Amino acid sequence: MKTKSAFVTGANGFIGSYLTKYLAEQGIETTAFILKGTDCFLLKNIYPSLKNVRIVEGNILDKDSLRKHVKGMNYIFHLAGVIKGYSQEDFDRVNIIGTKFLFDACSNNSHELERLVIVSSSSAAGYGTPEDPLVEDKVAEPILNDCYGISKYRMECLAKSYNEKLPISIVRPCSVLGPGNYVTLDNYKTVKLGIKLMMAGPKRYMSVVDVEDLTRGIFLCAENPKAIGEVFYFSNERIVSLIDLSEIVNYKIFNRKYGSLLTINVPRFALHLVASLLEFIHKLQRKPAPFFNRSKVPGVFAPGQVVSSEKARKILGWKPKYTIVETVTREGKWNQDQGWI
């Protein structure tokens, strides 16, 4: 029996590293496509042997490179994308144009392609609350001025236009946690100081998922024929707020009592000011845009980021392995082991 093959764009990112590891452990010959000049620190850390993995440098905007590497692949997982930028054009250049180049390359080499899984974001659909969580058949409405969410929404619209040509499935991750996640690092550092930040206004809840649980879900989308043409959310059943996560970190990582943190309320104007200042400094130093920028502020103050994973449970038979507390503990211990906190 011929060994299956997979092509993963953005394979050295947080989710991409875990997905590459998972695929390789299933015996799938996996091509890890990474941006030229970037490293594979996380992938090599969590999967030192790199068995069944071939690392290839390239660019999602290079049509010839894409055509060459997608040829003959059974599974293609698209995770490459821009998560920070100064303008909508910065996000769209890769998230939309790069995705179109990938689709065109796949369309010309689709004979052996069994599934093309597009990893989007719950931001593409807007916000969800405990009373009205995001579900897959709800009309997607990205939050106004959320450049990342808008670009992912446009990417999904593009993907749907290729549904007749390619066997596409779309995954919309919510907040993804786990070892190696640098996005939440600032919260750990803040909690270490004995502080928990609370955005001004009502308490906001969000769904989270462990990165390993998510990678299993992504692979199920590639294997299950019922996933073709569908969109899926994957999340833990429990929802949390930023305050809840801070309390878990305080208790499990720093061994302090629940409720011992000093709460600081952050008004919207202050967060916007910080984001503007960070952008100004980065531009002055001719650096890429900071991860936290003005386009992130609307999402932070949205009513919630709650999704429902009921569809994935019913159609794919997916269910999470880790509880939120277990995930945060694993993530925090990793940060300590790396000397990051």
XYZ file of C-alpha atoms in Angstrom:
341
model
C 0.000 0.000 0.000
C 1.379 3.384 -1.015
C 2.329 5.725 1.821
C 0.116 8.800 2.070
C 1.665 12.234 1.577
C 0.831 15.648 3.019
C 1.868 19.228 2.332
C 1.607 21.718 5.205
C 1.996 25.465 4.674
C 3.008 27.458 7.746
C 4.416 24.244 9.183
C 6.683 26.012 11.669
C 3.923 28.034 13.299
C 2.247 27.083 16.564
C -0.568 24.989 15.091
C 1.497 24.010 12.052
C 4.263 22.481 14.165
C 1.844 20.275 16.089
C -0.025 19.289 12.927
C 3.212 18.344 11.164
C 4.228 16.221 14.143
C 0.827 14.530 14.262
C 0.800 13.707 10.554
C 4.331 12.320 10.648
C 3.466 10.142 13.644
C 0.617 8.643 11.597
C 3.225 7.476 9.080
C 2.339 10.163 6.532
C 5.248 11.530 4.484
C 4.919 15.203 5.357
C 6.399 18.172 3.519
C 6.732 21.101 5.922
C 6.567 24.277 3.832
C 8.038 27.244 5.718
C 8.802 30.834 4.815
C 12.379 31.243 3.655
C 14.579 32.642 6.410
C 12.402 31.453 9.306
C 13.289 28.689 11.746
C 11.624 25.512 12.997
C 12.337 25.973 16.704
C 9.003 24.689 17.974
C 8.697 21.812 15.496
C 12.200 20.572 16.294
C 11.556 21.005 20.017
C 8.364 18.921 20.116
C 9.452 16.454 17.412
C 13.275 16.213 17.449
C 13.541 13.136 15.214
C 11.635 14.786 12.323
C 10.895 11.265 11.083
C 8.688 11.363 7.952
C 9.188 15.145 7.725
C 10.862 17.015 4.879
C 11.384 20.732 5.505
C 11.144 22.948 2.427
C 11.710 26.706 2.336
C 9.592 28.839 0.039
C 6.924 31.501 -0.140
C 3.167 31.172 -0.461
C 3.343 34.011 -3.012
C 5.679 31.989 -5.258
C 3.431 30.222 -7.785
C 6.169 28.041 -9.271
C 7.283 26.803 -5.860
C 3.723 25.887 -4.918
C 3.066 24.035 -8.170
C 6.235 22.021 -7.693
C 5.570 20.959 -4.119
C 1.820 20.237 -4.180
C 2.167 17.826 -7.079
C 1.135 14.302 -6.114
C 0.069 15.202 -2.569
C -2.850 13.339 -0.969
C -3.534 15.918 1.742
C -2.840 19.638 1.755
C -3.183 21.704 4.914
C -3.055 25.477 4.517
C -1.977 27.291 7.672
C 0.399 29.947 6.313
C -0.903 33.424 6.910
C -0.292 36.889 8.264
C -1.445 37.541 11.824
C -0.069 41.059 12.198
C 0.138 44.059 9.896
C -0.285 47.806 9.602
C -3.126 47.776 7.081
C -5.817 45.573 5.543
C -3.593 45.175 2.486
C -0.826 43.679 4.657
C -3.187 40.900 5.738
C -4.858 40.365 2.372
C -1.617 40.015 0.430
C -0.834 36.634 1.960
C -4.152 35.494 3.412
C -6.052 35.985 0.161
C -3.633 36.299 -2.762
C -1.318 33.597 -1.409
C -4.302 31.329 -0.823
C -5.494 31.862 -4.402
C -2.063 30.877 -5.696
C -2.283 27.686 -3.635
C -5.765 26.888 -4.955
C -4.625 27.399 -8.541
C -1.595 25.170 -7.986
C -3.838 22.474 -6.513
C -6.356 22.787 -9.356
C -3.603 21.938 -11.838
C -2.402 18.965 -9.771
C -5.598 17.570 -8.274
C -5.505 13.962 -9.509
C -4.249 12.475 -6.232
C -5.578 15.176 -3.905
C -8.013 13.726 -1.379
C -8.498 16.810 0.793
C -7.472 20.443 1.055
C -8.013 21.703 4.609
C -8.003 25.471 5.056
C -7.265 26.669 8.585
C -9.124 29.950 8.972
C -10.182 31.550 12.281
C -13.309 32.109 14.333
C -12.521 35.801 13.746
C -13.805 35.304 10.202
C -17.304 34.855 11.613
C -17.305 37.691 14.149
C -18.237 37.299 17.806
C -20.238 34.778 19.799
C -21.651 34.824 23.323
C -22.650 32.079 25.782
C -26.290 32.731 24.868
C -25.620 32.901 21.121
C -22.399 31.035 20.250
C -20.951 30.969 16.770
C -22.182 27.995 14.747
C -21.137 27.008 11.253
C -24.399 27.864 9.473
C -24.633 31.313 11.035
C -23.912 34.163 8.602
C -20.274 35.199 9.006
C -19.842 38.845 9.968
C -16.266 39.738 10.928
C -15.924 42.533 13.450
C -15.607 46.012 11.939
C -11.947 47.120 11.579
C -10.613 43.678 12.558
C -8.194 43.390 9.632
C -7.217 39.814 10.443
C -10.796 38.588 10.761
C -11.825 40.383 7.573
C -8.949 38.832 5.618
C -9.863 35.355 6.885
C -13.497 35.925 5.924
C -12.432 36.933 2.432
C -10.175 33.874 2.282
C -13.141 31.647 3.124
C -15.250 33.283 0.414
C -12.460 32.547 -2.039
C -12.279 28.938 -0.847
C -15.994 28.425 -1.385
C -15.637 29.598 -4.987
C -13.302 26.623 -5.553
C -15.633 24.035 -3.999
C -16.574 22.642 -7.415
C -12.915 22.142 -8.336
C -11.309 21.039 -5.073
C -12.270 18.869 -2.045
C -12.070 21.684 0.501
C -12.806 21.695 4.234
C -12.516 24.795 6.425
C -11.513 24.864 10.089
C -12.154 27.936 12.254
C -9.980 27.690 15.376
C -11.041 29.662 18.436
C -8.376 30.601 21.020
C -5.728 27.880 20.775
C -3.628 27.119 23.849
C -0.778 24.744 24.587
C 2.998 24.426 24.996
C 4.850 26.777 22.653
C 2.107 29.400 22.411
C 3.867 32.755 22.660
C 0.653 34.773 22.167
C -0.435 34.250 25.785
C 3.023 34.855 27.239
C 2.291 38.431 28.323
C -0.621 37.210 30.444
C 1.701 34.816 32.295
C 4.165 37.634 32.932
C 1.376 39.884 34.199
C 0.042 37.193 36.535
C 3.556 36.552 37.808
C 3.530 40.184 38.980
C 0.332 39.456 40.919
C -1.941 41.279 38.475
C -4.909 40.232 36.360
C -6.148 42.498 33.608
C -9.848 42.973 32.956
C -11.135 44.789 29.906
C -13.596 47.514 30.910
C -17.258 46.632 30.578
C -19.137 43.380 31.117
C -17.335 40.086 31.593
C -16.533 38.531 28.221
C -16.296 34.803 27.621
C -14.390 32.839 25.020
C -13.975 29.285 23.821
C -10.554 27.663 23.885
C -9.066 24.466 22.513
C -5.841 22.587 23.196
C -3.494 22.646 20.215
C -3.232 18.846 20.229
C -7.012 18.450 20.264
C -7.253 20.908 17.378
C -4.684 19.045 15.271
C -6.674 15.839 15.680
C -9.752 17.697 14.504
C -7.938 19.106 11.490
C -6.826 15.609 10.482
C -10.354 14.256 10.905
C -11.452 16.860 8.354
C -8.921 15.398 5.938
C -10.044 11.811 6.478
C -13.826 12.040 6.704
C -15.639 12.313 3.333
C -18.521 14.097 5.075
C -16.182 17.030 5.775
C -15.897 18.066 2.125
C -17.430 21.494 1.569
C -18.014 21.970 5.301
C -16.833 24.374 8.004
C -15.973 23.225 11.536
C -15.283 24.708 14.963
C -13.337 22.774 17.606
C -13.518 23.845 21.236
C -13.587 22.672 24.813
C -17.087 22.416 26.270
C -16.222 24.840 29.048
C -15.966 28.554 28.302
C -13.743 30.972 30.200
C -12.934 34.645 30.549
C -9.486 36.236 30.593
C -9.923 36.591 34.356
C -10.609 32.858 34.677
C -7.456 32.026 32.716
C -5.412 34.384 34.881
C -6.709 32.705 38.039
C -5.854 29.239 36.675
C -2.333 30.412 35.831
C -1.944 31.987 39.269
C -3.018 28.781 41.037
C -1.471 26.062 38.864
C 1.754 27.745 37.736
C 2.618 30.144 40.554
C 1.026 28.119 43.384
C -0.989 31.000 44.801
C -4.562 31.105 46.082
C -7.546 31.804 43.868
C -8.642 35.415 44.262
C -5.234 36.703 45.364
C -4.554 38.695 42.181
C -4.946 42.460 41.961
C -7.541 43.338 39.301
C -6.791 46.224 36.956
C -9.559 47.439 34.662
C -8.311 48.509 31.243
C -10.505 51.043 29.386
C -10.753 50.863 25.610
C -9.013 54.189 25.015
C -5.995 53.022 27.038
C -5.655 49.824 25.014
C -6.015 51.779 21.789
C -3.332 54.188 22.993
C -0.938 51.332 23.790
C -1.567 49.737 20.391
C -0.978 53.047 18.610
C 2.229 53.614 20.549
C 3.530 50.127 19.738
C 2.799 50.658 16.054
C 4.544 54.041 16.097
C 7.663 52.614 17.743
C 7.831 49.670 15.337
C 7.417 51.944 12.322
C 10.073 54.303 13.668
C 12.461 51.365 14.001
C 11.368 50.016 10.601
C 10.207 46.778 12.162
C 7.269 44.586 11.148
C 3.974 45.428 12.830
C 3.652 44.335 16.477
C 1.335 41.413 17.209
C -0.862 43.689 19.297
C -1.928 46.577 17.085
C -4.952 48.808 16.599
C -6.819 46.244 14.500
C -6.771 43.858 17.481
C -8.616 46.259 19.802
C -12.147 45.713 18.366
C -11.848 41.955 18.930
C -10.677 42.384 22.512
C -13.773 44.435 23.347
C -16.223 42.298 21.362
C -19.131 40.828 23.399
C -17.470 37.401 23.346
C -15.575 34.769 21.361
C -17.712 31.722 22.083
C -18.179 28.942 19.511
C -20.024 25.631 19.419
C -18.207 22.436 18.385
C -21.380 20.329 18.306
C -21.131 19.827 14.541
C -17.583 18.430 14.800
C -18.666 16.076 17.562
C -21.631 14.762 15.566
C -20.136 14.495 12.077
C -16.475 13.791 12.829
C -16.803 12.060 16.195
C -14.318 14.543 17.641
C -14.017 15.299 21.336
C -11.290 17.055 23.319
C -8.782 15.067 25.320
C -7.626 17.896 27.589
C -9.512 20.041 30.082
C -8.793 23.769 30.102
C -6.929 23.473 33.400
C -4.742 20.691 31.987
C -3.996 22.730 28.880
C -3.091 25.888 30.797
C -0.898 23.848 33.141
C 0.962 22.264 30.212
C 1.365 25.646 28.552
C 2.608 27.311 31.729
C 5.093 24.556 32.576
C 6.485 24.840 29.057
C 6.982 28.597 29.530
C 8.841 27.921 32.767
C 11.003 25.212 31.206
C 11.976 27.589 28.390
C 12.849 30.310 30.903
C 10.203 32.590 29.418
C 8.563 33.366 32.786
